[in-house]
Amino acid sequence: MERRELLRLLAGALPLLAPLARAASTDDWQALFEASTVPWKTGYATPPGDLPLTRATVRGRFPDAVTGTLLRIGPAGHDLGGERYHHWFDGDGMLHRFVIDGTDVRHQGRYVATPKRVAELRAGRRLFEAFGSILPGVEPPTSADSLNAANTSVLPLRDELLALWEGGSATRIDARTLDTLGPKTWRADLAGMPFSAHPKVDPDGTVWNFGLGSGQQHGLLALYEIAPEGRLRRAAVVPVADLPMVHDFAVTERHLVFLLPPLVYDGKRREAGASLLDAHVWRPELGMRALVVEKRDWDKRQMLALPAGFLFHVGNAWEEDTPRGTRIHLDYARTDNADPVFTTLREVMRARLVRNLRPQLSIATLNLGTGQATQQTLPLEAEFPRIDPRRVGLRHRHVVHATQVRPDLPGFGAVARTNVENGRSQRFSYGAQAIVEEHVFIPDGTRPGWVLGTAFDFGRQKTLLSCFAADHLAAGPVAQATLAYALPLGLHGAFVPG
C-alpha cells in the first residue's frame, strides 16, 4: 500500500477517538477501594513511586540457563489526585526487572514515563480518557497516544527494549536503567500508528505485529514485518469488515492468523460518549472468524468460521500440507463471551469480585483447502499460554499456562504445562493465598528446559519469583526468590539470557 493511502486511512480512524469532554462530578471508586479489607487488593494498589534495585531472599539455586533478566510489565498507576481508574487495563505501566544469577536475584521497578503520565503527574490529576474509564473533567484525546499507558507487554529488540500498549506507539526504554526514551517511530508516516502488545518473533528473529484502528466505514488492520536487527521491512493497512477487539494473534511458517471474536466496535456508541471499551458490542451472530493472511503477500487473505467465543491470548500455531490443502493448528484460551472484560476487570478496581468465567484451552484446526474450521475444547482452565520460543510458528506439543480459577479470588492459583496433542497436564498450585501471574518457558539446549514466573503471595504480602523444571513442574520450584514487598499484579513479560 502506498504511504499516502496508508495515512489517509489512518486519518479516517482518528475522529472517533474524541467524544465530548465530561463535566466534573463525584466519583467514589477510590474510597471504596480504600475501605475494602480483602487481602488481595494490594495487587491492584498504586506504588507511590519507582522501586529501587533491591536484593531478594533466595531459596535454592536458579539454573545456569536462567541466568539473565526477566522483564515484566503491567498496570500500576491506578489512582491519582484522589480518583481511581474504573478498569484494570487503564493503569500507568510499571516495568519490572528481575536480574537472576544463581543464588542472587535483584529487582527494580520503574514507571514508564509516557507523555500522558508526565503531564498528569505535573497536573496532579487525570487529564485524558483511558481505555475503560472516563473520569470527571478529563479532556478528549487528540491521538491514540493520548491514552497510551504502555502497560501490557515488552519486546526486547537487539539494542532496544520496547514497552507495548494495545492501541498506540511502542515506547523505547533504556534496558540498563529502565529510563523512558520516548515513542518508537518505525517510519515518519507511521508515527502514532497502533503497534499491538503481542508481536511474534520467528525462530530466525523476524518480528511480526499488527495494530487496530476503527473508522466510520471500515476497520483497519495494520500489519508489520520487522527485521531481526530492528529495521522495518514492510507496513501496510488492510480493511476488515466488523473489525473486533483483537489482543493477540499467531504466526505459522507461511501465514499470519487472527481470531476475530464478535466483540465489535460501534462508532455510534463512541460518538454518544462511551469509553473505547464500552463502544464495543457483543454480536454472537457473527461467530468467531479466523482471518488468515499470507506472510509473503498480504493481499492474499482467507476468512474461516468458528463458533462464537472470546479470547485474549493465543499459544501458538503451526501448519501442515495435506492432500486436501494446508491445515493450520492453533491453540488459545477461550471463553464463551466477553463478560469479564466489562465486569470482573472493572470490579477489582474497587476491590470487589465478580465471579469469573473459566477460560479453557481450545485447539482450532483451519483447513485452507476446504475453507472449513473445527474446534476442540479441552476440559482445562487456561490463560497466559506460552511456549518454547524456539517453536514459534512451528509444530509444538507443550504449552505453559496459568490454571485453577478460584471463585473467591481474581485470577488463577496454579501454573501448568499441558500437552496439546494428548491433553495430559501437570500443575503446581501456589496455595490458597496466592495469585499466579504469567510464567514463561526458558530453553536449555536439548534438555527439557525451565518454567519461570511470578506470583503474588497475599498471605505474606510478598511477590515470589519461582523456577521449575519443565518436565517435573508438579514437584515444585527448584529455586524461589522472595521480595520483601508485593508488586502490583501485571500482565506479560520476556526473558533475556546472559
mmCIF file of N, CA, C and O in Angstrom, residues 355-436:
data_model
loop_
_atom_site.group_PDB
_atom_site.id
_atom_site.type_symbol
_atom_site.label_atom_id
_atom_site.label_comp_id
_atom_site.label_asym_id
_atom_site.label_seq_id
_atom_site.Cartn_x
_atom_site.Cartn_y
_atom_site.Cartn_z
ATOM 1 N N ARG A 355 -17.814 -13.107 39.887
ATOM 2 C CA ARG A 355 -17.437 -14.483 39.536
ATOM 3 C C ARG A 355 -16.911 -14.548 38.105
ATOM 4 O O ARG A 355 -17.530 -14.048 37.170
ATOM 5 N N ASN A 356 -15.764 -15.168 37.950
ATOM 6 C CA ASN A 356 -15.106 -15.257 36.654
ATOM 7 C C ASN A 356 -15.722 -16.328 35.772
ATOM 8 O O ASN A 356 -16.149 -17.376 36.249
ATOM 9 N N LEU A 357 -15.737 -16.074 34.461
ATOM 10 C CA LEU A 357 -15.865 -17.170 33.514
ATOM 11 C C LEU A 357 -14.562 -17.968 33.555
ATOM 12 O O LEU A 357 -13.514 -17.445 33.937
ATOM 13 N N ARG A 358 -14.641 -19.202 33.154
ATOM 14 C CA ARG A 358 -13.463 -20.061 33.211
ATOM 15 C C ARG A 358 -12.925 -20.268 31.798
ATOM 16 O O ARG A 358 -13.464 -21.085 31.047
ATOM 17 N N PRO A 359 -11.870 -19.548 31.415
ATOM 18 C CA PRO A 359 -11.298 -19.774 30.080
ATOM 19 C C PRO A 359 -10.731 -21.177 29.982
ATOM 20 O O PRO A 359 -10.155 -21.703 30.938
ATOM 21 N N GLN A 360 -10.907 -21.792 28.830
ATOM 22 C CA GLN A 360 -10.436 -23.154 28.618
ATOM 23 C C GLN A 360 -9.487 -23.206 27.428
ATOM 24 O O GLN A 360 -9.623 -22.438 26.466
ATOM 25 N N LEU A 361 -8.544 -24.128 27.509
ATOM 26 C CA LEU A 361 -7.595 -24.317 26.423
ATOM 27 C C LEU A 361 -8.321 -24.953 25.244
ATOM 28 O O LEU A 361 -8.907 -26.032 25.377
ATOM 29 N N SER A 362 -8.318 -24.279 24.112
ATOM 30 C CA SER A 362 -9.032 -24.738 22.926
ATOM 31 C C SER A 362 -8.065 -24.848 21.765
ATOM 32 O O SER A 362 -7.111 -24.072 21.645
ATOM 33 N N ILE A 363 -8.341 -25.812 20.880
ATOM 34 C CA ILE A 363 -7.478 -26.071 19.732
ATOM 35 C C ILE A 363 -8.332 -26.001 18.475
ATOM 36 O O ILE A 363 -9.296 -26.762 18.320
ATOM 37 N N ALA A 364 -8.012 -25.060 17.602
ATOM 38 C CA ALA A 364 -8.740 -24.884 16.348
ATOM 39 C C ALA A 364 -7.909 -25.455 15.196
ATOM 40 O O ALA A 364 -6.678 -25.353 15.190
ATOM 41 N N THR A 365 -8.594 -26.051 14.239
ATOM 42 C CA THR A 365 -7.967 -26.540 13.017
ATOM 43 C C THR A 365 -8.603 -25.827 11.837
ATOM 44 O O THR A 365 -9.824 -25.907 11.643
ATOM 45 N N LEU A 366 -7.791 -25.125 11.058
ATOM 46 C CA LEU A 366 -8.264 -24.349 9.916
ATOM 47 C C LEU A 366 -7.772 -25.015 8.644
ATOM 48 O O LEU A 366 -6.564 -25.109 8.407
ATOM 49 N N ASN A 367 -8.700 -25.492 7.808
ATOM 50 C CA ASN A 367 -8.336 -26.136 6.546
ATOM 51 C C ASN A 367 -8.470 -25.106 5.429
ATOM 52 O O ASN A 367 -9.576 -24.752 5.027
ATOM 53 N N LEU A 368 -7.353 -24.627 4.939
ATOM 54 C CA LEU A 368 -7.373 -23.582 3.920
ATOM 55 C C LEU A 368 -7.819 -24.111 2.574
ATOM 56 O O LEU A 368 -8.279 -23.335 1.719
ATOM 57 N N GLY A 369 -7.724 -25.425 2.377
ATOM 58 C CA GLY A 369 -8.155 -26.010 1.107
ATOM 59 C C GLY A 369 -9.664 -26.103 1.001
ATOM 60 O O GLY A 369 -10.252 -25.762 -0.031
ATOM 61 N N THR A 370 -10.319 -26.526 2.069
ATOM 62 C CA THR A 370 -11.771 -26.693 2.049
ATOM 63 C C THR A 370 -12.510 -25.474 2.592
ATOM 64 O O THR A 370 -13.722 -25.347 2.407
ATOM 65 N N GLY A 371 -11.784 -24.590 3.296
ATOM 66 C CA GLY A 371 -12.436 -23.443 3.915
ATOM 67 C C GLY A 371 -13.185 -23.781 5.189
ATOM 68 O O GLY A 371 -13.930 -22.947 5.712
ATOM 69 N N GLN A 372 -12.998 -24.994 5.707
ATOM 70 C CA GLN A 372 -13.695 -25.436 6.897
ATOM 71 C C GLN A 372 -12.797 -25.291 8.129
ATOM 72 O O GLN A 372 -11.576 -25.459 8.042
ATOM 73 N N ALA A 373 -13.416 -25.013 9.271
ATOM 74 C CA ALA A 373 -12.687 -24.883 10.525
ATOM 75 C C ALA A 373 -13.395 -25.681 11.603
ATOM 76 O O ALA A 373 -14.633 -25.695 11.665
ATOM 77 N N THR A 374 -12.637 -26.357 12.439
ATOM 78 C CA THR A 374 -13.191 -27.117 13.555
ATOM 79 C C THR A 374 -12.469 -26.713 14.832
ATOM 80 O O THR A 374 -11.404 -26.092 14.799
ATOM 81 N N GLN A 375 -13.070 -27.094 15.962
ATOM 82 C CA GLN A 375 -12.506 -26.682 17.251
ATOM 83 C C GLN A 375 -12.731 -27.751 18.302
ATOM 84 O O GLN A 375 -13.807 -28.338 18.370
ATOM 85 N N GLN A 376 -11.709 -27.978 19.119
ATOM 86 C CA GLN A 376 -11.798 -28.879 20.255
ATOM 87 C C GLN A 376 -11.434 -28.090 21.506
ATOM 88 O O GLN A 376 -10.427 -27.390 21.543
ATOM 89 N N THR A 377 -12.276 -28.196 22.530
ATOM 90 C CA THR A 377 -12.011 -27.511 23.794
ATOM 91 C C THR A 377 -11.663 -28.538 24.853
ATOM 92 O O THR A 377 -12.430 -29.466 25.116
ATOM 93 N N LEU A 378 -10.498 -28.385 25.458
ATOM 94 C CA LEU A 378 -10.071 -29.308 26.500
ATOM 95 C C LEU A 378 -10.715 -28.920 27.829
ATOM 96 O O LEU A 378 -10.917 -27.729 28.099
ATOM 97 N N PRO A 379 -11.033 -29.879 28.684
ATOM 98 C CA PRO A 379 -11.625 -29.565 29.999
ATOM 99 C C PRO A 379 -10.546 -29.080 30.973
ATOM 100 O O PRO A 379 -10.297 -29.676 32.016
ATOM 101 N N LEU A 380 -9.926 -27.958 30.613
ATOM 102 C CA LEU A 380 -8.774 -27.472 31.363
ATOM 103 C C LEU A 380 -8.777 -25.949 31.353
ATOM 104 O O LEU A 380 -8.761 -25.327 30.293
ATOM 105 N N GLU A 381 -8.836 -25.348 32.541
ATOM 106 C CA GLU A 381 -8.780 -23.889 32.630
ATOM 107 C C GLU A 381 -7.392 -23.407 32.228
ATOM 108 O O GLU A 381 -6.380 -23.991 32.632
ATOM 109 N N ALA A 382 -7.354 -22.326 31.455
ATOM 110 C CA ALA A 382 -6.063 -21.869 30.951
ATOM 111 C C ALA A 382 -6.109 -20.394 30.588
ATOM 112 O O ALA A 382 -7.094 -19.907 30.038
ATOM 113 N N GLU A 383 -5.033 -19.688 30.911
ATOM 114 C CA GLU A 383 -4.797 -18.329 30.460
ATOM 115 C C GLU A 383 -3.299 -18.076 30.439
ATOM 116 O O GLU A 383 -2.523 -18.851 30.963
ATOM 117 N N PHE A 384 -2.889 -16.997 29.805
ATOM 118 C CA PHE A 384 -1.482 -16.643 29.624
ATOM 119 C C PHE A 384 -0.672 -17.801 29.033
ATOM 120 O O PHE A 384 0.367 -18.186 29.576
ATOM 121 N N PRO A 385 -1.098 -18.391 27.907
ATOM 122 C CA PRO A 385 -0.337 -19.513 27.335
ATOM 123 C C PRO A 385 0.987 -19.050 26.742
ATOM 124 O O PRO A 385 1.062 -18.033 26.045
ATOM 125 N N ARG A 386 2.051 -19.780 27.028
ATOM 126 C CA ARG A 386 3.385 -19.508 26.482
ATOM 127 C C ARG A 386 4.023 -20.821 26.051
ATOM 128 O O ARG A 386 3.779 -21.876 26.646
ATOM 129 N N ILE A 387 4.881 -20.754 25.026
ATOM 130 C CA ILE A 387 5.555 -21.952 24.520
ATOM 131 C C ILE A 387 7.061 -21.718 24.499
ATOM 132 O O ILE A 387 7.551 -20.618 24.773
ATOM 133 N N ASP A 388 7.787 -22.773 24.139
ATOM 134 C CA ASP A 388 9.221 -22.676 23.880
ATOM 135 C C ASP A 388 9.408 -21.658 22.751
ATOM 136 O O ASP A 388 8.897 -21.842 21.649
ATOM 137 N N PRO A 389 10.123 -20.555 22.972
ATOM 138 C CA PRO A 389 10.249 -19.527 21.931
ATOM 139 C C PRO A 389 10.911 -20.025 20.659
ATOM 140 O O PRO A 389 10.755 -19.409 19.599
ATOM 141 N N ARG A 390 11.644 -21.143 20.725
ATOM 142 C CA ARG A 390 12.266 -21.696 19.530
ATOM 143 C C ARG A 390 11.245 -22.345 18.610
ATOM 144 O O ARG A 390 11.555 -22.663 17.454
ATOM 145 N N ARG A 391 10.002 -22.567 19.098
ATOM 146 C CA ARG A 391 8.975 -23.269 18.323
ATOM 147 C C ARG A 391 7.882 -22.333 17.796
ATOM 148 O O ARG A 391 6.868 -22.806 17.299
ATOM 149 N N VAL A 392 8.076 -21.026 17.903
ATOM 150 C CA VAL A 392 7.058 -20.091 17.405
ATOM 151 C C VAL A 392 6.798 -20.356 15.914
ATOM 152 O O VAL A 392 7.725 -20.350 15.101
ATOM 153 N N GLY A 393 5.547 -20.601 15.576
ATOM 154 C CA GLY A 393 5.166 -20.863 14.191
ATOM 155 C C GLY A 393 5.454 -22.269 13.707
ATOM 156 O O GLY A 393 5.123 -22.609 12.562
ATOM 157 N N LEU A 394 6.044 -23.089 14.564
ATOM 158 C CA LEU A 394 6.376 -24.472 14.218
ATOM 159 C C LEU A 394 5.570 -25.432 15.084
ATOM 160 O O LEU A 394 4.968 -25.035 16.077
ATOM 161 N N ARG A 395 5.584 -26.697 14.720
ATOM 162 C CA ARG A 395 4.825 -27.677 15.488
ATOM 163 C C ARG A 395 5.362 -27.750 16.921
ATOM 164 O O ARG A 395 6.569 -27.835 17.154
ATOM 165 N N HIS A 396 4.462 -27.689 17.857
ATOM 166 C CA HIS A 396 4.822 -27.739 19.270
ATOM 167 C C HIS A 396 3.903 -28.739 19.962
ATOM 168 O O HIS A 396 2.860 -29.116 19.433
ATOM 169 N N ARG A 397 4.293 -29.142 21.158
ATOM 170 C CA ARG A 397 3.451 -30.065 21.917
ATOM 171 C C ARG A 397 3.019 -29.487 23.255
ATOM 172 O O ARG A 397 1.933 -29.774 23.727
ATOM 173 N N HIS A 398 3.858 -28.691 23.866
ATOM 174 C CA HIS A 398 3.584 -28.252 25.233
ATOM 175 C C HIS A 398 3.306 -26.753 25.311
ATOM 176 O O HIS A 398 3.957 -25.953 24.644
ATOM 177 N N VAL A 399 2.358 -26.422 26.153
ATOM 178 C CA VAL A 399 2.012 -25.036 26.443
ATOM 179 C C VAL A 399 2.092 -24.837 27.956
ATOM 180 O O VAL A 399 1.553 -25.641 28.720
ATOM 181 N N VAL A 400 2.765 -23.784 28.390
ATOM 182 C CA VAL A 400 2.800 -23.391 29.797
ATOM 183 C C VAL A 400 1.716 -22.344 29.998
ATOM 184 O O VAL A 400 1.579 -21.413 29.193
ATOM 185 N N HIS A 401 0.926 -22.470 31.060
ATOM 186 C CA HIS A 401 -0.178 -21.532 31.241
ATOM 187 C C HIS A 401 -0.597 -21.460 32.707
ATOM 188 O O HIS A 401 -0.305 -22.355 33.508
ATOM 189 N N ALA A 402 -1.296 -20.391 33.040
ATOM 190 C CA ALA A 402 -1.940 -20.294 34.346
ATOM 191 C C ALA A 402 -3.202 -21.142 34.333
ATOM 192 O O ALA A 402 -3.841 -21.336 33.297
ATOM 193 N N THR A 403 -3.580 -21.666 35.507
ATOM 194 C CA THR A 403 -4.773 -22.505 35.602
ATOM 195 C C THR A 403 -5.335 -22.397 37.022
ATOM 196 O O THR A 403 -4.823 -21.646 37.839
ATOM 197 N N GLN A 404 -6.402 -23.137 37.285
ATOM 198 C CA GLN A 404 -7.054 -23.209 38.592
ATOM 199 C C GLN A 404 -7.706 -21.881 38.982
ATOM 200 O O GLN A 404 -7.221 -21.125 39.818
ATOM 201 N N VAL A 405 -8.846 -21.588 38.336
ATOM 202 C CA VAL A 405 -9.653 -20.432 38.702
ATOM 203 C C VAL A 405 -10.270 -20.667 40.072
ATOM 204 O O VAL A 405 -10.805 -21.727 40.351
ATOM 205 N N ARG A 406 -10.194 -19.655 40.937
ATOM 206 C CA ARG A 406 -10.778 -19.755 42.273
ATOM 207 C C ARG A 406 -11.974 -18.823 42.356
ATOM 208 O O ARG A 406 -11.863 -17.634 42.032
ATOM 209 N N PRO A 407 -13.136 -19.295 42.824
ATOM 210 C CA PRO A 407 -14.315 -18.420 42.887
ATOM 211 C C PRO A 407 -14.184 -17.294 43.905
ATOM 212 O O PRO A 407 -14.893 -16.298 43.814
ATOM 213 N N ASP A 408 -13.248 -17.443 44.867
ATOM 214 C CA ASP A 408 -13.109 -16.430 45.904
ATOM 215 C C ASP A 408 -11.949 -15.469 45.659
ATOM 216 O O ASP A 408 -11.652 -14.619 46.497
ATOM 217 N N LEU A 409 -11.282 -15.600 44.501
ATOM 218 C CA LEU A 409 -10.136 -14.755 44.184
ATOM 219 C C LEU A 409 -10.191 -14.327 42.728
ATOM 220 O O LEU A 409 -10.714 -15.046 41.879
ATOM 221 N N PRO A 410 -9.628 -13.177 42.409
ATOM 222 C CA PRO A 410 -9.429 -12.865 40.994
ATOM 223 C C PRO A 410 -8.267 -13.685 40.445
ATOM 224 O O PRO A 410 -7.326 -14.017 41.174
ATOM 225 N N GLY A 411 -8.314 -14.046 39.193
ATOM 226 C CA GLY A 411 -7.173 -14.706 38.576
ATOM 227 C C GLY A 411 -7.078 -16.186 38.862
ATOM 228 O O GLY A 411 -8.077 -16.880 39.050
ATOM 229 N N PHE A 412 -5.832 -16.693 38.935
ATOM 230 C CA PHE A 412 -5.544 -18.119 38.952
ATOM 231 C C PHE A 412 -4.657 -18.476 40.142
ATOM 232 O O PHE A 412 -3.939 -17.630 40.670
ATOM 233 N N GLY A 413 -4.682 -19.770 40.519
ATOM 234 C CA GLY A 413 -3.925 -20.217 41.676
ATOM 235 C C GLY A 413 -2.801 -21.176 41.378
ATOM 236 O O GLY A 413 -2.086 -21.578 42.288
ATOM 237 N N ALA A 414 -2.635 -21.582 40.094
ATOM 238 C CA ALA A 414 -1.631 -22.593 39.769
ATOM 239 C C ALA A 414 -1.032 -22.315 38.400
ATOM 240 O O ALA A 414 -1.603 -21.599 37.568
ATOM 241 N N VAL A 415 0.134 -22.914 38.157
ATOM 242 C CA VAL A 415 0.772 -22.890 36.853
ATOM 243 C C VAL A 415 0.784 -24.320 36.328
ATOM 244 O O VAL A 415 0.918 -25.276 37.106
ATOM 245 N N ALA A 416 0.603 -24.490 35.008
ATOM 246 C CA ALA A 416 0.507 -25.822 34.416
ATOM 247 C C ALA A 416 1.338 -25.903 33.143
ATOM 248 O O ALA A 416 1.662 -24.891 32.519
ATOM 249 N N ARG A 417 1.667 -27.127 32.776
ATOM 250 C CA ARG A 417 2.303 -27.419 31.479
ATOM 251 C C ARG A 417 1.484 -28.540 30.844
ATOM 252 O O ARG A 417 1.373 -29.634 31.398
ATOM 253 N N THR A 418 0.889 -28.246 29.691
ATOM 254 C CA THR A 418 -0.077 -29.151 29.076
ATOM 255 C C THR A 418 0.391 -29.571 27.692
ATOM 256 O O THR A 418 0.867 -28.748 26.896
ATOM 257 N N ASN A 419 0.235 -30.882 27.409
ATOM 258 C CA ASN A 419 0.498 -31.426 26.086
ATOM 259 C C ASN A 419 -0.764 -31.241 25.254
ATOM 260 O O ASN A 419 -1.799 -31.861 25.537
ATOM 261 N N VAL A 420 -0.712 -30.393 24.241
ATOM 262 C CA VAL A 420 -1.918 -30.088 23.469
ATOM 263 C C VAL A 420 -2.290 -31.215 22.514
ATOM 264 O O VAL A 420 -3.385 -31.201 21.938
ATOM 265 N N GLU A 421 -1.415 -32.207 22.347
ATOM 266 C CA GLU A 421 -1.743 -33.329 21.467
ATOM 267 C C GLU A 421 -2.536 -34.408 22.188
ATOM 268 O O GLU A 421 -3.419 -35.035 21.597
ATOM 269 N N ASN A 422 -2.242 -34.632 23.468
ATOM 270 C CA ASN A 422 -2.970 -35.697 24.181
ATOM 271 C C ASN A 422 -3.737 -35.177 25.398
ATOM 272 O O ASN A 422 -4.435 -35.949 26.061
ATOM 273 N N GLY A 423 -3.615 -33.890 25.704
ATOM 274 C CA GLY A 423 -4.364 -33.304 26.806
ATOM 275 C C GLY A 423 -3.781 -33.541 28.185
ATOM 276 O O GLY A 423 -4.329 -33.065 29.187
ATOM 277 N N ARG A 424 -2.677 -34.283 28.287
ATOM 278 C CA ARG A 424 -2.082 -34.541 29.593
ATOM 279 C C ARG A 424 -1.462 -33.261 30.160
ATOM 280 O O ARG A 424 -0.806 -32.504 29.440
ATOM 281 N N SER A 425 -1.670 -33.072 31.454
ATOM 282 C CA SER A 425 -1.243 -31.820 32.059
ATOM 283 C C SER A 425 -0.706 -32.073 33.456
ATOM 284 O O SER A 425 -1.191 -32.945 34.178
ATOM 285 N N GLN A 426 0.323 -31.327 33.819
ATOM 286 C CA GLN A 426 0.799 -31.326 35.202
ATOM 287 C C GLN A 426 0.778 -29.895 35.697
ATOM 288 O O GLN A 426 0.912 -28.948 34.918
ATOM 289 N N ARG A 427 0.571 -29.728 37.009
ATOM 290 C CA ARG A 427 0.444 -28.386 37.549
ATOM 291 C C ARG A 427 1.098 -28.283 38.911
ATOM 292 O O ARG A 427 1.335 -29.284 39.588
ATOM 293 N N PHE A 428 1.369 -27.034 39.280
ATOM 294 C CA PHE A 428 1.813 -26.743 40.634
ATOM 295 C C PHE A 428 0.911 -25.647 41.178
ATOM 296 O O PHE A 428 0.785 -24.564 40.582
ATOM 297 N N SER A 429 0.287 -25.907 42.331
ATOM 298 C CA SER A 429 -0.560 -24.916 42.972
ATOM 299 C C SER A 429 0.250 -24.117 43.981
ATOM 300 O O SER A 429 0.994 -24.693 44.784
ATOM 301 N N TYR A 430 0.096 -22.810 43.948
ATOM 302 C CA TYR A 430 0.807 -21.940 44.864
ATOM 303 C C TYR A 430 0.129 -21.841 46.223
ATOM 304 O O TYR A 430 0.632 -21.169 47.113
ATOM 305 N N GLY A 431 -1.029 -22.478 46.392
ATOM 306 C CA GLY A 431 -1.691 -22.463 47.688
ATOM 307 C C GLY A 431 -2.891 -21.530 47.714
ATOM 308 O O GLY A 431 -3.204 -20.827 46.756
ATOM 309 N N ALA A 432 -3.552 -21.515 48.868
ATOM 310 C CA ALA A 432 -4.831 -20.815 48.992
ATOM 311 C C ALA A 432 -4.696 -19.308 49.062
ATOM 312 O O ALA A 432 -5.693 -18.593 48.931
ATOM 313 N N GLN A 433 -3.474 -18.806 49.269
ATOM 314 C CA GLN A 433 -3.302 -17.358 49.437
ATOM 315 C C GLN A 433 -2.319 -16.791 48.417
ATOM 316 O O GLN A 433 -1.444 -15.994 48.745
ATOM 317 N N ALA A 434 -2.498 -17.202 47.166
ATOM 318 C CA ALA A 434 -1.603 -16.723 46.119
ATOM 319 C C ALA A 434 -2.366 -16.546 44.809
ATOM 320 O O ALA A 434 -3.323 -17.269 44.524
ATOM 321 N N ILE A 435 -1.938 -15.570 44.032
ATOM 322 C CA ILE A 435 -2.473 -15.318 42.697
ATOM 323 C C ILE A 435 -1.320 -15.439 41.713
ATOM 324 O O ILE A 435 -0.280 -14.790 41.861
ATOM 325 N N VAL A 436 -1.508 -16.300 40.722
ATOM 326 C CA VAL A 436 -0.449 -16.628 39.769
ATOM 327 C C VAL A 436 -0.434 -15.626 38.616
ATOM 328 O O VAL A 436 -1.478 -15.251 38.090
#
